[in-house]
PDB file of C-alpha atoms in Angstrom:
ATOM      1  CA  UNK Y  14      17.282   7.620 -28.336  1.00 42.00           C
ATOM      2  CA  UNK Y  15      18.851   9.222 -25.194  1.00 45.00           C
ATOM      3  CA  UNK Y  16      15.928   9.244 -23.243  1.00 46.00           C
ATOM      4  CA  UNK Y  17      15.172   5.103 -24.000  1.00 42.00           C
ATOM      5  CA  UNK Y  18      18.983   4.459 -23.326  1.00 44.00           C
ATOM      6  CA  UNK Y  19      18.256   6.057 -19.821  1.00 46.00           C
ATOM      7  CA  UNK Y  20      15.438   3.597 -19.273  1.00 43.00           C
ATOM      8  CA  UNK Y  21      17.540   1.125 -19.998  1.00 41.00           C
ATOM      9  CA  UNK Y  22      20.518   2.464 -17.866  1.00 47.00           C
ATOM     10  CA  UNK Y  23      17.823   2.339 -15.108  1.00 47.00           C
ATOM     11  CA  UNK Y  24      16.694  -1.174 -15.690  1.00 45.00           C
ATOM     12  CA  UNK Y  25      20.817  -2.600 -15.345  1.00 46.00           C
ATOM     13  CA  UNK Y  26      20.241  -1.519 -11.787  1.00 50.00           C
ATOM     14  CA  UNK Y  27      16.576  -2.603 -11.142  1.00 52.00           C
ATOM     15  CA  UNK Y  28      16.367  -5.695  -9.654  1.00 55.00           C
ATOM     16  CA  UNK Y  29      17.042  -5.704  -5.970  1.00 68.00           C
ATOM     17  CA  UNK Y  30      15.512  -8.487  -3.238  1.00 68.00           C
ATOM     18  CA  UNK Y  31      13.789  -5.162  -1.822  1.00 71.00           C
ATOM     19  CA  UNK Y  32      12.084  -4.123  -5.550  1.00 77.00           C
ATOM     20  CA  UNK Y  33      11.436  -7.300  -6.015  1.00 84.00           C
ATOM     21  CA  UNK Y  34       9.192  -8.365  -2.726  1.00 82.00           C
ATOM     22  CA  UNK Y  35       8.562  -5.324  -1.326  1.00 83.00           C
ATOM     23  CA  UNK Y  36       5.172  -3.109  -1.790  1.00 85.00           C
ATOM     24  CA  UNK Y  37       5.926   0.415  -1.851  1.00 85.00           C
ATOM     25  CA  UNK Y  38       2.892   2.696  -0.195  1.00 89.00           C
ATOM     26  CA  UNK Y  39       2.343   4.003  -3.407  1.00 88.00           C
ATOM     27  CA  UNK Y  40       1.964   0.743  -4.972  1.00 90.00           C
ATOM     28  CA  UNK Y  41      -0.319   0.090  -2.156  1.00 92.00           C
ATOM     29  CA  UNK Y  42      -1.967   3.272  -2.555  1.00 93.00           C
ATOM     30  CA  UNK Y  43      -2.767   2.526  -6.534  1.00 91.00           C
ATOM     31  CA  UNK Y  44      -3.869  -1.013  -6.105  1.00 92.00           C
ATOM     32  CA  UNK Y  45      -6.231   0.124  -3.534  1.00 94.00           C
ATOM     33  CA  UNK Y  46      -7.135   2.781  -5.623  1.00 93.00           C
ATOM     34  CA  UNK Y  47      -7.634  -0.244  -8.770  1.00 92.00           C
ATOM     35  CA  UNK Y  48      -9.595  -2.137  -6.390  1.00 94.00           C
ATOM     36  CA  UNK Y  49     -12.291   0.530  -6.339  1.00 95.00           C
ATOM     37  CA  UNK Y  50     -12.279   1.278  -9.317  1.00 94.00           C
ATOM     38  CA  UNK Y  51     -13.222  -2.583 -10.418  1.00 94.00           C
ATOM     39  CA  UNK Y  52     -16.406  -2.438  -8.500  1.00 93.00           C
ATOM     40  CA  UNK Y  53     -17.630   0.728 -10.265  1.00 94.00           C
ATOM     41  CA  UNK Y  54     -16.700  -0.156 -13.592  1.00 96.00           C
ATOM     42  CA  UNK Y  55     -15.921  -4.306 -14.344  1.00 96.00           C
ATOM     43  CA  UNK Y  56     -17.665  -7.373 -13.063  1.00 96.00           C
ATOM     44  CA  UNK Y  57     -14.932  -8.998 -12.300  1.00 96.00           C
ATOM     45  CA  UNK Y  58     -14.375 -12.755 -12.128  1.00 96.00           C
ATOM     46  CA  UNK Y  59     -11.354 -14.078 -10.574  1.00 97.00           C
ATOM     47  CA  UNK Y  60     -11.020 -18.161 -10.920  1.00 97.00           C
ATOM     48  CA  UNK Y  61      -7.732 -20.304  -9.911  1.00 96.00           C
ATOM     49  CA  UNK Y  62      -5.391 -18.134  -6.974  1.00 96.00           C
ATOM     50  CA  UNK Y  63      -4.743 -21.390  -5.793  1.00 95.00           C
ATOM     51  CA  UNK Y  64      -2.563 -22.377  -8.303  1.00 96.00           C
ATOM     52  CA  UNK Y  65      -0.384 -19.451  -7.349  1.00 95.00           C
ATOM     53  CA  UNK Y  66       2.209 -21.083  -5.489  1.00 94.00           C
ATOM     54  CA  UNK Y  67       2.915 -18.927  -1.934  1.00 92.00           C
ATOM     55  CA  UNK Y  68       6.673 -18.910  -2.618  1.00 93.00           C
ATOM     56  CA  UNK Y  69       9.576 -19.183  -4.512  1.00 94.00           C
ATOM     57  CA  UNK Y  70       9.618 -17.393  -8.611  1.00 96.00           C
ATOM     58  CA  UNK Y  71       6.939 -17.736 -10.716  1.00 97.00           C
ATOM     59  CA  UNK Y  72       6.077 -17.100 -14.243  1.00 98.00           C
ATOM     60  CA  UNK Y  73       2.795 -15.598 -15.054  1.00 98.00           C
ATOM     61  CA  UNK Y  74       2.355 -15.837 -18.970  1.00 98.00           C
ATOM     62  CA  UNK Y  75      -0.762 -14.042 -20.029  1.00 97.00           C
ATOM     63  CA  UNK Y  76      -2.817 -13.406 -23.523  1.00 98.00           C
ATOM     64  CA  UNK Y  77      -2.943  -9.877 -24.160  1.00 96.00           C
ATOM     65  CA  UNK Y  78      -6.023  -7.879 -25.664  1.00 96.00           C
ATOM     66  CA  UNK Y  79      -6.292  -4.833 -23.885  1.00 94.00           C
ATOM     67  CA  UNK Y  80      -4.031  -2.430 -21.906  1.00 88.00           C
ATOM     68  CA  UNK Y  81      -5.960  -3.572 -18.995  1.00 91.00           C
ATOM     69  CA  UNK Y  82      -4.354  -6.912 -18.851  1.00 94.00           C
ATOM     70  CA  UNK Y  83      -1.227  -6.643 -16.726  1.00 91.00           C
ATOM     71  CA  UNK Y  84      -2.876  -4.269 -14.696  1.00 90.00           C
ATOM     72  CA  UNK Y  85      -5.777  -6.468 -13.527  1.00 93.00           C
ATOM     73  CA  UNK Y  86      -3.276  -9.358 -12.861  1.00 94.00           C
ATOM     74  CA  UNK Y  87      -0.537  -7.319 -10.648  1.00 93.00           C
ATOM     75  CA  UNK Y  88      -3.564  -6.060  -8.554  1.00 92.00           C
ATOM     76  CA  UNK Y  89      -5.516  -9.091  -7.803  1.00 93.00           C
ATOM     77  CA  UNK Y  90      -2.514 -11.155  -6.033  1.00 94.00           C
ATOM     78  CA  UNK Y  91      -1.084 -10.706  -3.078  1.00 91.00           C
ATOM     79  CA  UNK Y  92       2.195 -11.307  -3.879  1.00 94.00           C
ATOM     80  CA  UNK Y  93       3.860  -8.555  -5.701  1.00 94.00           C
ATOM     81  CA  UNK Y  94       3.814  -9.489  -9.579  1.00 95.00           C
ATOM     82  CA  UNK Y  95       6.949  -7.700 -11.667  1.00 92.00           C
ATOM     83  CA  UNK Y  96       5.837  -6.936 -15.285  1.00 91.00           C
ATOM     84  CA  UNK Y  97       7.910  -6.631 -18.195  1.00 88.00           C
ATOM     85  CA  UNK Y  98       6.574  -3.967 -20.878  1.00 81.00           C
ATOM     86  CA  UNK Y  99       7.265  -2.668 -24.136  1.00 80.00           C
ATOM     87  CA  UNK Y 100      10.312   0.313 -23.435  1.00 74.00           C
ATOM     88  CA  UNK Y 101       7.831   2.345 -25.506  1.00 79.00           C
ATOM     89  CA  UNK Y 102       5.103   2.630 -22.693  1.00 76.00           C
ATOM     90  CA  UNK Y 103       7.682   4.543 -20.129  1.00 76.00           C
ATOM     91  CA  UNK Y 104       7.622   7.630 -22.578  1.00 78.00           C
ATOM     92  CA  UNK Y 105       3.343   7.532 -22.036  1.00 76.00           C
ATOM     93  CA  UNK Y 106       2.453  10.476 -20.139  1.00 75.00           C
ATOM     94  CA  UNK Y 107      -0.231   8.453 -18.045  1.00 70.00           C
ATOM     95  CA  UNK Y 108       1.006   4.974 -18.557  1.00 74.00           C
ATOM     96  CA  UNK Y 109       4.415   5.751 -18.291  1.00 74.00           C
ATOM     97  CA  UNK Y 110       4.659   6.649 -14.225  1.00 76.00           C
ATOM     98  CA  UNK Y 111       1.801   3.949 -13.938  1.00 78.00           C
ATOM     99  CA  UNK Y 112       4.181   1.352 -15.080  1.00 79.00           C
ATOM    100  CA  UNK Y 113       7.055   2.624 -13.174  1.00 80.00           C
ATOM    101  CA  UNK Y 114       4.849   2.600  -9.730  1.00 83.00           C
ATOM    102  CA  UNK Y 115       4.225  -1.384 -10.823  1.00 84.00           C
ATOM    103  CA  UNK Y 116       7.903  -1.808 -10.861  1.00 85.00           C
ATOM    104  CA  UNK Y 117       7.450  -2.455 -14.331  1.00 84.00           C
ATOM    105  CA  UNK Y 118      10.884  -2.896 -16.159  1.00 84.00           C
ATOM    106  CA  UNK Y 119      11.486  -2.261 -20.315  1.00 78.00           C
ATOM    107  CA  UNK Y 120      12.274  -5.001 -22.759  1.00 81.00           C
ATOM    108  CA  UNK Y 121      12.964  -3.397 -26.664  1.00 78.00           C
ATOM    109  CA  UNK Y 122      10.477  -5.727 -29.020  1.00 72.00           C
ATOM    110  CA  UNK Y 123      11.708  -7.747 -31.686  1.00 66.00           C
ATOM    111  CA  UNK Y 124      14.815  -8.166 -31.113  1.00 66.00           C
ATOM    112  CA  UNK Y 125      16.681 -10.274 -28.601  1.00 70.00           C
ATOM    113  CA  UNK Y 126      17.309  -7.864 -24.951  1.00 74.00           C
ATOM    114  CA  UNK Y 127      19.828  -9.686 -22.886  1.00 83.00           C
ATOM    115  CA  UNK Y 128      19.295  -6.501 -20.501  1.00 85.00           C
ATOM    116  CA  UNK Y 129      15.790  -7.568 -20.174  1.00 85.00           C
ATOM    117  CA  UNK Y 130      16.622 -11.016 -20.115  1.00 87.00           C
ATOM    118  CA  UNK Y 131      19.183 -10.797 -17.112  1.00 88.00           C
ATOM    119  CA  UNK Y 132      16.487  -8.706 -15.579  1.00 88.00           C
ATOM    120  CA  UNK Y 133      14.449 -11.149 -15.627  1.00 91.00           C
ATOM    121  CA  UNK Y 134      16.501 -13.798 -14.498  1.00 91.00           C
ATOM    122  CA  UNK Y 135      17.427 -11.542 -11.620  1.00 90.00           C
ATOM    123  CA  UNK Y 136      13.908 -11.341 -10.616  1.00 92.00           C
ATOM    124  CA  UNK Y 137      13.326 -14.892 -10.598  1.00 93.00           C
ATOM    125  CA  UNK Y 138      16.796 -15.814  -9.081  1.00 91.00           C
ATOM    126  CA  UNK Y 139      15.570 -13.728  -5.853  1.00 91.00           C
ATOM    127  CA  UNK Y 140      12.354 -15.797  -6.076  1.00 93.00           C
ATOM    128  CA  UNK Y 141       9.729 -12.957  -7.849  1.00 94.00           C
ATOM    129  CA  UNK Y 142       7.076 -12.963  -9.548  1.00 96.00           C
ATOM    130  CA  UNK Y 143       7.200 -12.349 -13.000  1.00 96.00           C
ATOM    131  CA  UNK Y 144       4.485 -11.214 -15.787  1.00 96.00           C
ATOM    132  CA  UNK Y 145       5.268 -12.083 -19.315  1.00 95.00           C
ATOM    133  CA  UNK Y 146       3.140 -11.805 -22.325  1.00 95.00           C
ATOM    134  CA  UNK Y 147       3.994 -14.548 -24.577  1.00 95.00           C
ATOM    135  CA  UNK Y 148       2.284 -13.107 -27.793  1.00 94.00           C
ATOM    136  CA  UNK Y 149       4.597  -9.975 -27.423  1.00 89.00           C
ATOM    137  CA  UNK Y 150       1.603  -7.541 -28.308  1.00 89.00           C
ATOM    138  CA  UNK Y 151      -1.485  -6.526 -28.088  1.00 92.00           C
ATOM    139  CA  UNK Y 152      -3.625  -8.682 -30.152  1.00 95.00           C
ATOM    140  CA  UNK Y 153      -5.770  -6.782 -32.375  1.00 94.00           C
ATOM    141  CA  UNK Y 154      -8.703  -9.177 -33.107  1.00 95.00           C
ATOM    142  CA  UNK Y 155      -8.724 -10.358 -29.445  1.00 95.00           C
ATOM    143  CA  UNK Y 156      -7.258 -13.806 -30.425  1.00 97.00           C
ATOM    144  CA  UNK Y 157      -4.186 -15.793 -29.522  1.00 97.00           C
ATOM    145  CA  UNK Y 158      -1.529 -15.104 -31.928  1.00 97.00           C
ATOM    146  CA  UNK Y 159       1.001 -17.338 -31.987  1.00 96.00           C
ATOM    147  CA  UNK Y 160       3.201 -17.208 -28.774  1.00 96.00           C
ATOM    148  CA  UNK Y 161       7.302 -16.389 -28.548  1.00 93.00           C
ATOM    149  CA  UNK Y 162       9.918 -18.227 -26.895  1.00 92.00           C
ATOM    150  CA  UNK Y 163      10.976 -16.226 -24.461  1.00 91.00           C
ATOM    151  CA  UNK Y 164       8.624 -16.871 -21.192  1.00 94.00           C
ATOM    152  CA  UNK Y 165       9.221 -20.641 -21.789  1.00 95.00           C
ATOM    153  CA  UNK Y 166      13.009 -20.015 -22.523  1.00 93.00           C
ATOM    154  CA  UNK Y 167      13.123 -18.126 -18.908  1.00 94.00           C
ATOM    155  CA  UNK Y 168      11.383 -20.913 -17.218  1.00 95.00           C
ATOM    156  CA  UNK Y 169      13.639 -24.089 -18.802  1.00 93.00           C
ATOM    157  CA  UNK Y 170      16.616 -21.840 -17.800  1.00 90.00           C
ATOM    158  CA  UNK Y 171      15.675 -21.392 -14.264  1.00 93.00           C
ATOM    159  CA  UNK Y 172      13.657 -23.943 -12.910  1.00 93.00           C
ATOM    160  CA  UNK Y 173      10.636 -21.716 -12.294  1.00 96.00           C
ATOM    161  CA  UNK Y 174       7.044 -22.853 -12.068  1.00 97.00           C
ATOM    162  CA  UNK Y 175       5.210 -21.215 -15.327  1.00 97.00           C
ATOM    163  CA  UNK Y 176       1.470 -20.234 -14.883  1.00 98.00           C
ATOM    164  CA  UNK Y 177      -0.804 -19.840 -17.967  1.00 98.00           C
ATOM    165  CA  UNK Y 178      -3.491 -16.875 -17.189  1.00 98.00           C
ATOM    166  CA  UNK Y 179      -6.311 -16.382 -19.446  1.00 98.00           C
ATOM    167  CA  UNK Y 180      -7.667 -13.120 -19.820  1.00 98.00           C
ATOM    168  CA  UNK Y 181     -11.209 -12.067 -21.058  1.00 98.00           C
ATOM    169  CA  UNK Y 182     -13.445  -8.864 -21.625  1.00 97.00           C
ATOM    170  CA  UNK Y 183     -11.024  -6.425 -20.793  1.00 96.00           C
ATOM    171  CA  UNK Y 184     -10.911  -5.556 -24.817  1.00 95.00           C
ATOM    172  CA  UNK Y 185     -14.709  -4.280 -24.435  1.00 95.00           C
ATOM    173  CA  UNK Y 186     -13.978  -1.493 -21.306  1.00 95.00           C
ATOM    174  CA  UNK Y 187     -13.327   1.282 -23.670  1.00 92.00           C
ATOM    175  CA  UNK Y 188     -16.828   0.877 -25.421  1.00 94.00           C
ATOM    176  CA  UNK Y 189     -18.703   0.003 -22.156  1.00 95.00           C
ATOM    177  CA  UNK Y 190     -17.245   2.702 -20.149  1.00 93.00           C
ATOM    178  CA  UNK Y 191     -18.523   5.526 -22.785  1.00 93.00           C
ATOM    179  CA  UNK Y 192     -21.754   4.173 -22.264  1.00 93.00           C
ATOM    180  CA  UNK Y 193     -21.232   3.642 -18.454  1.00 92.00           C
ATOM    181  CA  UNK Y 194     -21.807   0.229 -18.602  1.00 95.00           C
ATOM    182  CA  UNK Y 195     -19.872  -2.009 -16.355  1.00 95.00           C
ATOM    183  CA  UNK Y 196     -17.537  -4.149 -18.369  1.00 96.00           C
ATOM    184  CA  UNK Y 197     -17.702  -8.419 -17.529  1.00 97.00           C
ATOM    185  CA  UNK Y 198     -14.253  -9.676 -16.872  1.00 97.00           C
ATOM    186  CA  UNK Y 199     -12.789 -12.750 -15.989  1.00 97.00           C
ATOM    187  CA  UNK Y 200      -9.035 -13.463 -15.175  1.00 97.00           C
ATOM    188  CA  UNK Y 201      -8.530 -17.566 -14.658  1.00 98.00           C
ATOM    189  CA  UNK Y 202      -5.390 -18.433 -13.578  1.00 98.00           C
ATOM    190  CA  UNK Y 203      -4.841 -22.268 -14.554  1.00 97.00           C
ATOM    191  CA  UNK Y 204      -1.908 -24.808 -12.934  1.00 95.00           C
ATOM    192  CA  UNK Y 205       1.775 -24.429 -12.891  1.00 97.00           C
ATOM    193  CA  UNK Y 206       3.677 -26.424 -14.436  1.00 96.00           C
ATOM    194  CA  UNK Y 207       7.957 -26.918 -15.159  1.00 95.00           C
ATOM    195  CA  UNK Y 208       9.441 -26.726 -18.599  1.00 94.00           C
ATOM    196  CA  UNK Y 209      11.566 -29.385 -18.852  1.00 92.00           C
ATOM    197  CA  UNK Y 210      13.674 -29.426 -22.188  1.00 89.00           C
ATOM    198  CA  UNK Y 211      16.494 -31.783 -23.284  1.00 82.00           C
ATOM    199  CA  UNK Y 212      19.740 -29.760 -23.767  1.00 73.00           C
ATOM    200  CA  UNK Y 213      20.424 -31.551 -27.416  1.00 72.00           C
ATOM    201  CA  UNK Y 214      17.257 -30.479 -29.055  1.00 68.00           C
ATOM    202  CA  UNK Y 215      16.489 -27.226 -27.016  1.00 74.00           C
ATOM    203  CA  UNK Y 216      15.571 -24.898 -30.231  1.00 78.00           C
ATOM    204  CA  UNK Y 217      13.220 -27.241 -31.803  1.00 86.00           C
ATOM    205  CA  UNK Y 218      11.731 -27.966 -28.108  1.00 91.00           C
ATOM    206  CA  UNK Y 219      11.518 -24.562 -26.973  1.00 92.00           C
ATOM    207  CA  UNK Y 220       8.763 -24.109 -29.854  1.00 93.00           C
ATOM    208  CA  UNK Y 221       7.059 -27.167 -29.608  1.00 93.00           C
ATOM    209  CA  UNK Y 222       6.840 -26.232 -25.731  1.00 95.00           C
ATOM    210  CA  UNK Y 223       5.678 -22.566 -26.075  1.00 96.00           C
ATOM    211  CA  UNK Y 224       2.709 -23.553 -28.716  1.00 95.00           C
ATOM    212  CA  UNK Y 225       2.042 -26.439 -25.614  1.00 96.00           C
ATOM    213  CA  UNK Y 226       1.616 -23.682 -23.275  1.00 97.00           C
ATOM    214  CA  UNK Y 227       0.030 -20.920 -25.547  1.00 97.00           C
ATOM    215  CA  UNK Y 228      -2.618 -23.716 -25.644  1.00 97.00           C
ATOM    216  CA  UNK Y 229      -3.283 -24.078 -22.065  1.00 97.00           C
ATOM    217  CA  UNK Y 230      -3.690 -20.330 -22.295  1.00 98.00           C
ATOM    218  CA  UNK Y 231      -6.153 -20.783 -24.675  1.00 97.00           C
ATOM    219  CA  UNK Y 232      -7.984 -23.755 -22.308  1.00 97.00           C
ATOM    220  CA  UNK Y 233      -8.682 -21.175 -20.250  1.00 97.00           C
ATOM    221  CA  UNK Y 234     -10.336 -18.611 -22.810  1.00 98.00           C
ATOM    222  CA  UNK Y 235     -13.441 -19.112 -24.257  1.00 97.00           C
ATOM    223  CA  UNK Y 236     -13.665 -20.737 -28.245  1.00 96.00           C
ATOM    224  CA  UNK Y 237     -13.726 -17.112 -29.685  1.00 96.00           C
ATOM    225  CA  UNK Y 238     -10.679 -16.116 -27.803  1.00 97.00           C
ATOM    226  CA  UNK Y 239      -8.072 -19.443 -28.758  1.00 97.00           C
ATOM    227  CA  UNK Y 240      -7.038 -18.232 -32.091  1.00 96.00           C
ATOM    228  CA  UNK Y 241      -4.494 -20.429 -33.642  1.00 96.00           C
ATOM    229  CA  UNK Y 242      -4.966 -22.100 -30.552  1.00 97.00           C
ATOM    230  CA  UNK Y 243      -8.215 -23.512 -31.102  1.00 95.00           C
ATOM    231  CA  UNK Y 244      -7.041 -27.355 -31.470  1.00 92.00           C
ATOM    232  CA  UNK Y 245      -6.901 -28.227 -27.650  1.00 93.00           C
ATOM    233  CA  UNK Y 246      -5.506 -31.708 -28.309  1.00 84.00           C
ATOM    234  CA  UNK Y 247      -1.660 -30.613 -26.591  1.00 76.00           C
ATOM    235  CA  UNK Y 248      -3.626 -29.476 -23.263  1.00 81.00           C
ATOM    236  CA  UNK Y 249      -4.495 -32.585 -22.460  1.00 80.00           C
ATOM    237  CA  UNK Y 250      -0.835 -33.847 -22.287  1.00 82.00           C
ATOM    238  CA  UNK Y 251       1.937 -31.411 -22.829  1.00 88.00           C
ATOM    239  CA  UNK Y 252       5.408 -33.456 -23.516  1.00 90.00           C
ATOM    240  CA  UNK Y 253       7.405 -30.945 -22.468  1.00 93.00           C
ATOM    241  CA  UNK Y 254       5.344 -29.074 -19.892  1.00 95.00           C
ATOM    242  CA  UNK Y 255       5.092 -30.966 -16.646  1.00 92.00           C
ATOM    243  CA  UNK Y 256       2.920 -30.079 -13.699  1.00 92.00           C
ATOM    244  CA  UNK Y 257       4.044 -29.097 -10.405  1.00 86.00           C
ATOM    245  CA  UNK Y 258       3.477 -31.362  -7.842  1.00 73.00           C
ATOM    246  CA  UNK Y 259       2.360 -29.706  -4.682  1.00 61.00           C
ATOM    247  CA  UNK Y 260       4.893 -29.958  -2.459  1.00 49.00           C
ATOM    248  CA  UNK Y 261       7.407 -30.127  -5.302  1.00 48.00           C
ATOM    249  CA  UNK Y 262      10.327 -26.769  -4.135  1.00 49.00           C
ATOM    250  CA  UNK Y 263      12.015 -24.790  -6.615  1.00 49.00           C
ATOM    251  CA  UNK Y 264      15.788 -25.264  -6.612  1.00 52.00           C
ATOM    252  CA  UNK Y 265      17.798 -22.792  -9.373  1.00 50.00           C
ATOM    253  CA  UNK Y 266      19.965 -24.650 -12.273  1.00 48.00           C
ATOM    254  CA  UNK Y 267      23.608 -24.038 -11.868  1.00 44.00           C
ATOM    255  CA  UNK Y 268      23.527 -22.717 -14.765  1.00 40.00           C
ATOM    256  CA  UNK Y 269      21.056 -20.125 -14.881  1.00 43.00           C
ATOM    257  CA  UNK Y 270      22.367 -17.682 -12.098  1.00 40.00           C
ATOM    258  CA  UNK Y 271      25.694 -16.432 -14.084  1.00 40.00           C
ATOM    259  CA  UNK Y 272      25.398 -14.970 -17.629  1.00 40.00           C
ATOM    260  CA  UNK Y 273      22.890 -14.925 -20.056  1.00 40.00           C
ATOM    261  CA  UNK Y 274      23.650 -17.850 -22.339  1.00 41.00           C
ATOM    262  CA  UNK Y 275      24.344 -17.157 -26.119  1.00 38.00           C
ATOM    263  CA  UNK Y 276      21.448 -19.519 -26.918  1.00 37.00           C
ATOM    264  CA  UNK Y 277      18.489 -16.745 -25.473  1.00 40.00           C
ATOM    265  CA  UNK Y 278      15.747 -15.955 -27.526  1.00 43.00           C
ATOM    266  CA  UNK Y 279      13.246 -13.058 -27.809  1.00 46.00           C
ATOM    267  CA  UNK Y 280      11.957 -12.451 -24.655  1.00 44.00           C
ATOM    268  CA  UNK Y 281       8.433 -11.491 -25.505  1.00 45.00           C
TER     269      UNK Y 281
END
C-alpha cells in the first residue's frame, strides 16, 4: 500500500508543459530501440497518421488485446503520446521502468481516480496527447468488450478531438516469436471527432456516446475483432460524436480547467 500511495504521490506532481511535449533522450533512445525491433519481429501496418491532428490535445482511445498495444501506438507518432496505465504495472520489474520512460502515469481500476482524472485533464489542458483504453483491460478473447465512460467523459469536458485506433495481431507475438516468426500487425488510426453532450441528459449521453465510439473502434478492426461491437449501424452516423472539421481549433471549456467536477466517471 505504501509503495502504490508513492506512485500516486508522484503522479499529483506529473504533469508539467515540459513532461508533457518534451522527448527525453531516453525516450528517444527506447523508441529507436522499438523501431528496430518492429522490423525483426512484426510486419507492421500503419494506416490513418493523417487524422492525427499536428496540434492542440488529443485523445487516442484504443482496443486493447495485448501488452503490446500502447507501446506500438506511443512509438509510431511523432508527437509524444502520454499513456495512462493500470497503477499495478509500475510495480513490474520490466514493465514497470518501461512505463515510467513513456511518461506513463497510474490510474487505480474500478473505481473512480480523480488523481488520474485531473492528470489527465492537466495533460490535455497543456495541449498533450493522451492514450486511453476505453475497455479498461486487456481483453481476453481479443474482442471489444464493452467500453467505459471515462475517455468520452474527458473529451465532452474539455473540448478535445477524440481519435478511435484499432489495433490488430499484436495478441499473436507471444506465439510467433517462440517460433521466430514475424508477427502481422496493423495499427489504423481512424478520424477525430468532438463529443458534444447536452448538459441535462449528460449520464444517459455519456453511454450512448462511448458505445458510438467503441463502434468506430470496432470499424476499424476486422469482423472477428468487433465483439459486442459487431452491429456497425452507429458508425455511420454517431449523434453525439461529431467530426472535426479540418481547420476546426480547439478552444478549452471554462469549465474544464478548475476542479474535477463531482459528476466524473471511471476513467478507464
Amino acid at each position: 500500500m505504501e509503495e502504490t500511495g508513492q506512485v500516486f504521490r508522484r503522479a499529483s506532481r506529473w504533469a508539467t508543459a515540459t513532461r508533457v511535449h518534451r522527448h527525453s533522450w531516453l525516450r528517444r533512445f527506447l523508441t529507436f530501440l522499438l523501431h528496430l525491433a518492429y522490423r525483426l519481429v512484426l510486419r507492421l501496418e500503419v494506416v490513418g497518421l493523417e487524422n492525427i491532428p499536428a496540434a492542440g490535445p488529443v485523445i487516442l482511445a484504443i482496443n486493447h488485446i495485448s501488452f503490446l498495444d500502447p507501446v506500438l501506438v506511443v512509438s509510431v507518432l511523432r508527437r509524444k503520446v502520454l499513456p495512462m496505465a493500470k497503477a499495478e504495472v509500475f510495480r513490474d520489474v520490466v514493465l514497470g521502468p518501461l512505463v515510467s520512460a513513456f511518461d506513463a502515469f497510474p490510474v487505480r481500476r474500478g473505481e473512480i481516480d480523480r488523481r488520474a482524472v485531473q492528470t489527465a485533464l492537466e495533460v490535455l489542458r497543456l495541449g498533450g496527447v493522451l492514450l486511453i483504453a476505453p475497455e479498461g483491460t486487456r481483453s481476453p478473447t481479443g474482442a471489444l468488450l464493452p467500453g467505459k465512460e471515462g475517455a468520452v467523459y474527458l473529451a465532452w469536458r474539455t473540448g478535445a478531438p477524440i481519435v478511435p485506433v484499432g489495433v490488430d495481431g499484436t495478441d499473436r507475438f507471444k506465439f510467433n516469436i517462440r517460433r521466430l516468426r514475424r508477427t502481422p500487425v496493423r495499427v489504423v488510426f481512424g478520424r477525430p471527432f468532438r463529443v458534444e453532450i447536452p448538459e441535462d441528459r449528460s449520464r444517459e449521453a455519456l453511454r450512448e456516446a462511448t458505445d458510438e465510439l467503441m463502434t468506430q473502434i470496432a470499424a476499424l478492426l476486422p469482423p472477428h475483432r468487433r465483439g459486442v461491437y459487431a452491429d456497425l449501424s452507429r458508425a455511420a452516423a454517431p449523434y453525439y460524436l461529431r467530426p472535426l472539421e479540418p481547420s476546426g481549433s480547439w478552444r478549452a471549456p471554462e469549465a474544464v480547467l478548475g476542479k474535477v467536477p463531482r459528476a466524473s466517471v471511471d476513467p478507464h
